[in-house]
PDB file of C-alpha atoms in Angstrom:
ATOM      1  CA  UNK A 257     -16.643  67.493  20.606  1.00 52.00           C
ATOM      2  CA  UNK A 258     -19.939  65.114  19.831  1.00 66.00           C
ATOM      3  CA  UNK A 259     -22.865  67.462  19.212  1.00 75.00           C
ATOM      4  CA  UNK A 260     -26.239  65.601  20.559  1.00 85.00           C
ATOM      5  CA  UNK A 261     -29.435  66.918  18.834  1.00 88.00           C
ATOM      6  CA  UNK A 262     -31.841  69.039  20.934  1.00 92.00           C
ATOM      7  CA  UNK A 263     -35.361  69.170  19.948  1.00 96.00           C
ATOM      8  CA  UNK A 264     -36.618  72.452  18.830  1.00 95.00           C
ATOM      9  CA  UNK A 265     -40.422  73.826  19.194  1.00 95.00           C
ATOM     10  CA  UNK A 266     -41.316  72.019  15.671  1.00 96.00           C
ATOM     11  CA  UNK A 267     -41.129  68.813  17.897  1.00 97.00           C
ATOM     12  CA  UNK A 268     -43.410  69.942  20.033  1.00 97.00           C
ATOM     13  CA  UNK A 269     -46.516  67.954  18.742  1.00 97.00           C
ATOM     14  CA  UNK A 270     -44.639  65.188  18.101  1.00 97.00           C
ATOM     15  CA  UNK A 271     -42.929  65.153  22.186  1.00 97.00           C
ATOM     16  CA  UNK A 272     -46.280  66.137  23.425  1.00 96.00           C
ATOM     17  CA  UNK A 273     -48.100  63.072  21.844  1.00 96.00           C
ATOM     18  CA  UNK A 274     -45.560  60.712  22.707  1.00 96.00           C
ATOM     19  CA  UNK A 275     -45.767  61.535  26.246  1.00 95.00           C
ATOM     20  CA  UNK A 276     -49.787  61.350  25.938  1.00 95.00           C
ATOM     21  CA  UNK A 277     -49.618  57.643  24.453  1.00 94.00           C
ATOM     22  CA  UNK A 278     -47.308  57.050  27.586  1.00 93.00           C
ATOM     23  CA  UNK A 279     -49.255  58.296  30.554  1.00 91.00           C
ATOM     24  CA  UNK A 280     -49.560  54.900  32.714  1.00 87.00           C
ATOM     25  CA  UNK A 281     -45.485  56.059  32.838  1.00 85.00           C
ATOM     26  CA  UNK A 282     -45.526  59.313  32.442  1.00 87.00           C
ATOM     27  CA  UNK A 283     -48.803  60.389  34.444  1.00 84.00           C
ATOM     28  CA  UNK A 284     -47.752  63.946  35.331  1.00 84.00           C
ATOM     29  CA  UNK A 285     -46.304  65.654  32.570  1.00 92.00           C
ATOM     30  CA  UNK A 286     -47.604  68.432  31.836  1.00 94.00           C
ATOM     31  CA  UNK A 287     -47.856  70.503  28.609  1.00 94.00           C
ATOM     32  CA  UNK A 288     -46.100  73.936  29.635  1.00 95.00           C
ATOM     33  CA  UNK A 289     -43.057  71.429  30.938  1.00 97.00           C
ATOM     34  CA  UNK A 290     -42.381  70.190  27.753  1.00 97.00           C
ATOM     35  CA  UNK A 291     -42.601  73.299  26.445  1.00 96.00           C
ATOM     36  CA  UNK A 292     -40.242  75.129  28.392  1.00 97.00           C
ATOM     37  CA  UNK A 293     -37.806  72.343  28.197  1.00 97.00           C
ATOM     38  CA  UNK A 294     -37.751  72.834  24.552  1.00 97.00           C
ATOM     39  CA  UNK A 295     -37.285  76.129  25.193  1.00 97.00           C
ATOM     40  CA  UNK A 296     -34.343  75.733  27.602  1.00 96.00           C
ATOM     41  CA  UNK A 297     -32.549  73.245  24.968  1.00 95.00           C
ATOM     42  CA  UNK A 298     -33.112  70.651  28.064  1.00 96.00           C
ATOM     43  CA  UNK A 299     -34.795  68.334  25.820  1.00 97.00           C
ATOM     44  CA  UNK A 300     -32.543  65.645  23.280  1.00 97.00           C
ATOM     45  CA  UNK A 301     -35.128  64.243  20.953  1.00 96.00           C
ATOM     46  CA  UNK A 302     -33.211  61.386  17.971  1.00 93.00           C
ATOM     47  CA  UNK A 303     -34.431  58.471  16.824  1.00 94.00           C
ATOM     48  CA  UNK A 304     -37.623  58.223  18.505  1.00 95.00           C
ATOM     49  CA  UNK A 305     -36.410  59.035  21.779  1.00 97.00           C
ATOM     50  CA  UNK A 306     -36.807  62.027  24.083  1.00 97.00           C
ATOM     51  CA  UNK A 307     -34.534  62.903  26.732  1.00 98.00           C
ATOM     52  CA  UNK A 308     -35.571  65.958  29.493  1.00 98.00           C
ATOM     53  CA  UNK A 309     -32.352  66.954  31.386  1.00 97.00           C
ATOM     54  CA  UNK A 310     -30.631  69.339  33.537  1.00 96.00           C
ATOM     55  CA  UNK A 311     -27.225  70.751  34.597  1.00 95.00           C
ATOM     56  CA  UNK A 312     -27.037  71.677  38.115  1.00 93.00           C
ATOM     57  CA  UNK A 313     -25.585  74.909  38.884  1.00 94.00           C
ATOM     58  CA  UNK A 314     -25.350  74.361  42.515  1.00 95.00           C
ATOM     59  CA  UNK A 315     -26.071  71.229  44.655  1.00 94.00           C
ATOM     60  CA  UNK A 316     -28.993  69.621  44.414  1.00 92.00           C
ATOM     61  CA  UNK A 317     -30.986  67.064  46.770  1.00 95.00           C
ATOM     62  CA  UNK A 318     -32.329  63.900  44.770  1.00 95.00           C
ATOM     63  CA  UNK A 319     -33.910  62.129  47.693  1.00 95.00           C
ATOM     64  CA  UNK A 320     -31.606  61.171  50.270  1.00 95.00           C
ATOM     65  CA  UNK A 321     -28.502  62.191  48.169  1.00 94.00           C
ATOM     66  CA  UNK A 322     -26.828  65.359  47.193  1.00 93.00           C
ATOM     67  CA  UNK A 323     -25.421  65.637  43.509  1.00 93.00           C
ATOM     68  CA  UNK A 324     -22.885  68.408  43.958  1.00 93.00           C
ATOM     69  CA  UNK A 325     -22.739  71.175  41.484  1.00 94.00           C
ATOM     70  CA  UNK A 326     -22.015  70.962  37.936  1.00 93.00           C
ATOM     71  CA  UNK A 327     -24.031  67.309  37.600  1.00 94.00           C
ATOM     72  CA  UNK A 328     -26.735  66.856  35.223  1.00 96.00           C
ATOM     73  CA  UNK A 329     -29.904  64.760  35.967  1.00 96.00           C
ATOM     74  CA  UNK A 330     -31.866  63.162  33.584  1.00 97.00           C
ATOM     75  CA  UNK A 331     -35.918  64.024  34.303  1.00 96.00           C
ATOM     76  CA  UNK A 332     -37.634  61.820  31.727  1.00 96.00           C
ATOM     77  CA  UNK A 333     -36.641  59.025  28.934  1.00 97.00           C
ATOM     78  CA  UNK A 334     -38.699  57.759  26.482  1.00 96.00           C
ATOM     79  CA  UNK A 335     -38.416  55.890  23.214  1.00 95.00           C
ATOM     80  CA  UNK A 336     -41.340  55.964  21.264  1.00 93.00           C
ATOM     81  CA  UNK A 337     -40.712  52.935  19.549  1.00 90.00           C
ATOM     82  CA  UNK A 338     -40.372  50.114  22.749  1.00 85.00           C
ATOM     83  CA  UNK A 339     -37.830  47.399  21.816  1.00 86.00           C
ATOM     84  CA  UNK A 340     -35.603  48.564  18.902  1.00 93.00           C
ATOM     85  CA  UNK A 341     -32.434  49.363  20.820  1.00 93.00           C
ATOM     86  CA  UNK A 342     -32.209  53.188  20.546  1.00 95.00           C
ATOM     87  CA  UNK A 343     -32.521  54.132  23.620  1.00 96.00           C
ATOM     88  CA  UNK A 344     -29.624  52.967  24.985  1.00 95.00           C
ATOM     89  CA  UNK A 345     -28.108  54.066  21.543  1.00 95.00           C
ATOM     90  CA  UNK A 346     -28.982  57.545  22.261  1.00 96.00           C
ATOM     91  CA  UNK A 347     -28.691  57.206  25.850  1.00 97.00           C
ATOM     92  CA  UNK A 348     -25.129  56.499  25.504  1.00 95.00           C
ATOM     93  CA  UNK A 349     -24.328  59.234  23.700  1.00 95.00           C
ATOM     94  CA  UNK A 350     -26.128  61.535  25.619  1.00 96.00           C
ATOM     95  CA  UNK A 351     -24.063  60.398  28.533  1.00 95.00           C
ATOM     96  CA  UNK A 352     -21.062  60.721  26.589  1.00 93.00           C
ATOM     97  CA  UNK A 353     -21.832  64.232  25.432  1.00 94.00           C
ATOM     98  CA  UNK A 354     -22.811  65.207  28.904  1.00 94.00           C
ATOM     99  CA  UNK A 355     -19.425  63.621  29.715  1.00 92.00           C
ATOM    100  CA  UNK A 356     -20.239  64.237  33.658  1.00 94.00           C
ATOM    101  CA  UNK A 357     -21.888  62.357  36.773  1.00 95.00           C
ATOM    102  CA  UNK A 358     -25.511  62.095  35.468  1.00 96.00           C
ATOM    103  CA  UNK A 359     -28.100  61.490  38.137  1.00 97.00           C
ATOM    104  CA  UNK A 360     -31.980  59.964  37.563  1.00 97.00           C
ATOM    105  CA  UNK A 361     -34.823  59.113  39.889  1.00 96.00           C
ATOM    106  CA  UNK A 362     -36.990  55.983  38.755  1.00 96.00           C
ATOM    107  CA  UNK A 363     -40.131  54.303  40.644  1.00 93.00           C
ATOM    108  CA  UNK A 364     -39.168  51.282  42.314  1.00 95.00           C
ATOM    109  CA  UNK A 365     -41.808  49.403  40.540  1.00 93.00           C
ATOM    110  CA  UNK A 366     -40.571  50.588  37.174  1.00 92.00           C
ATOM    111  CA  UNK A 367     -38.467  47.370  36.586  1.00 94.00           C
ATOM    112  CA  UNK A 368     -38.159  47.572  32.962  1.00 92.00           C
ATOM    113  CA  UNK A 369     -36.345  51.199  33.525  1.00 94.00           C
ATOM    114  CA  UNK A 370     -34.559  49.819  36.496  1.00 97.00           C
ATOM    115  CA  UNK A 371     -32.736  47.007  34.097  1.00 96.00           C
ATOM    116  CA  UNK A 372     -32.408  49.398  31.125  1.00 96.00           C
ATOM    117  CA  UNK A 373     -30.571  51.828  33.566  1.00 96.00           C
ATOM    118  CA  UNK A 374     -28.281  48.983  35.217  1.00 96.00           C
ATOM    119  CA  UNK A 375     -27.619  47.492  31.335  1.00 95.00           C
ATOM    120  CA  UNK A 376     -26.480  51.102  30.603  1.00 95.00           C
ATOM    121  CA  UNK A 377     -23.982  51.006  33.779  1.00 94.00           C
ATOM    122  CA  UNK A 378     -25.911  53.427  36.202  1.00 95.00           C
ATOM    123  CA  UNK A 379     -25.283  52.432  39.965  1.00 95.00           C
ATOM    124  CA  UNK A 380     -28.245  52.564  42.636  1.00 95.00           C
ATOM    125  CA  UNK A 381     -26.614  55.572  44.846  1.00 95.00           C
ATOM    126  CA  UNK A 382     -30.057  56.289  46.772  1.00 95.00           C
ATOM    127  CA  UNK A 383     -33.359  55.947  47.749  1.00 97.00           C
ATOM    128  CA  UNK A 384     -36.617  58.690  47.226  1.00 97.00           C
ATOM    129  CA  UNK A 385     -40.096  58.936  47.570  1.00 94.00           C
ATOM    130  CA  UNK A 386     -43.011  60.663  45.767  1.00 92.00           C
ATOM    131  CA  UNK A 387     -46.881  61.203  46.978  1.00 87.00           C
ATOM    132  CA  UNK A 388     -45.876  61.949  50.559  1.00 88.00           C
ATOM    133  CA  UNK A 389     -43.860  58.705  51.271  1.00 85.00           C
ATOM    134  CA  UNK A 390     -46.220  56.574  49.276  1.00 88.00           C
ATOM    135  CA  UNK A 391     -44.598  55.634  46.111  1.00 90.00           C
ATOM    136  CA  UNK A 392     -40.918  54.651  46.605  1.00 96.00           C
ATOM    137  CA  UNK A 393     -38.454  55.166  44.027  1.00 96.00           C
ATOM    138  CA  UNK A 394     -34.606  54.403  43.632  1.00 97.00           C
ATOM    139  CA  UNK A 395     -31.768  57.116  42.497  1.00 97.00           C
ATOM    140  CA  UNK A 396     -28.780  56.097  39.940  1.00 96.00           C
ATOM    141  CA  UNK A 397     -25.992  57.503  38.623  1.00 96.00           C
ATOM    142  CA  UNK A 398     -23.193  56.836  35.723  1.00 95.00           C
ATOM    143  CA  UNK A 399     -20.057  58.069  36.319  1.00 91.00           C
ATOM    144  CA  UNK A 400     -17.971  59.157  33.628  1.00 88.00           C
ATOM    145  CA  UNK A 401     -14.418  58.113  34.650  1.00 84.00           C
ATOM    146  CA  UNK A 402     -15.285  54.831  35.659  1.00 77.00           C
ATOM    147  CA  UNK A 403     -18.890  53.502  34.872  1.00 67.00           C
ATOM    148  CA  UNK A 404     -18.831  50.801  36.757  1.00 70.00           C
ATOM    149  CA  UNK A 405     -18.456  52.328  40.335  1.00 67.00           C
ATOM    150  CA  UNK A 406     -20.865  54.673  41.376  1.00 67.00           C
ATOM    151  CA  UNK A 407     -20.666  58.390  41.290  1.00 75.00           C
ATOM    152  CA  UNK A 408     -17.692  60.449  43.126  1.00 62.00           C
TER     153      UNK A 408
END
């Protein structure tokens, strides 16, 4: 079974500065979060590129979808170095690892995500909003079995 790397709290510094070079992407994320994701072994963090995630243990509601139990949903991605191809590197083995439907919410605006998650075979399965209906956003997911339908 692949083993992907999770960060541990000696990263901290270096996750928490990444994210504070990034805020016109990543606005909201807050200190403790990272922290605690850490923590939690939620957080993949190789080659210059951080990955938050969860696995559901029962349903959950990502806008106007459900992603039944036992799904994982990826919170944040970010490669620190923009351009040199290991995010989708580590990406794809994180999604090989998780080896399950994985779920992610993006801004509708966001279209460099948007292509890097379509290059990467995720399939627009819904629609959500943040700031009370005022910034749309688009949900994906990558299917294991067959990456290029959409989710079962």
């Amino acid at each position: 079974m692949m083993v992907i790397p999770v960060a541990t709290l000696s990263d901290y510094d270096a996750i928490k500065s990444a994210f504070a070079q990034n805020r016109d992407i990543f606005p909201h994320i807050r200190t403790d979060y990272i922290h605690r994701m850490i923590e939690k072994c939620n957080c993949v963090y190789y080659d210059g590129v951080i990955i938050f995630y969860n696995f559901y243990k029962r349903k959950n509601k990502i806008g106007n979808i459900v992603a039944p139990k036992g799904t994982c949903t990826i919170k944040q991605i970010l490669n620190t170095q923009k351009g040199n191809g290991n995010a989708g590197k580590v990406l794809n083995e994180f999604l090989q690892w998780a080896n399950r439907d994985v779920y992610l919410s993006v801004r509708s605006d966001n279209l460099r995500a948007i292509n890097f998650y379509k290059k990467n075979n995720f399939k627009l399965v819904g629609e959500i909003s943040w700031k009370n209906g005022t910034l749309p956003g688009h949900v994906y997911c990558w299917n294991p079995k067959s990456p290029e339908l959409p989710c079962t």
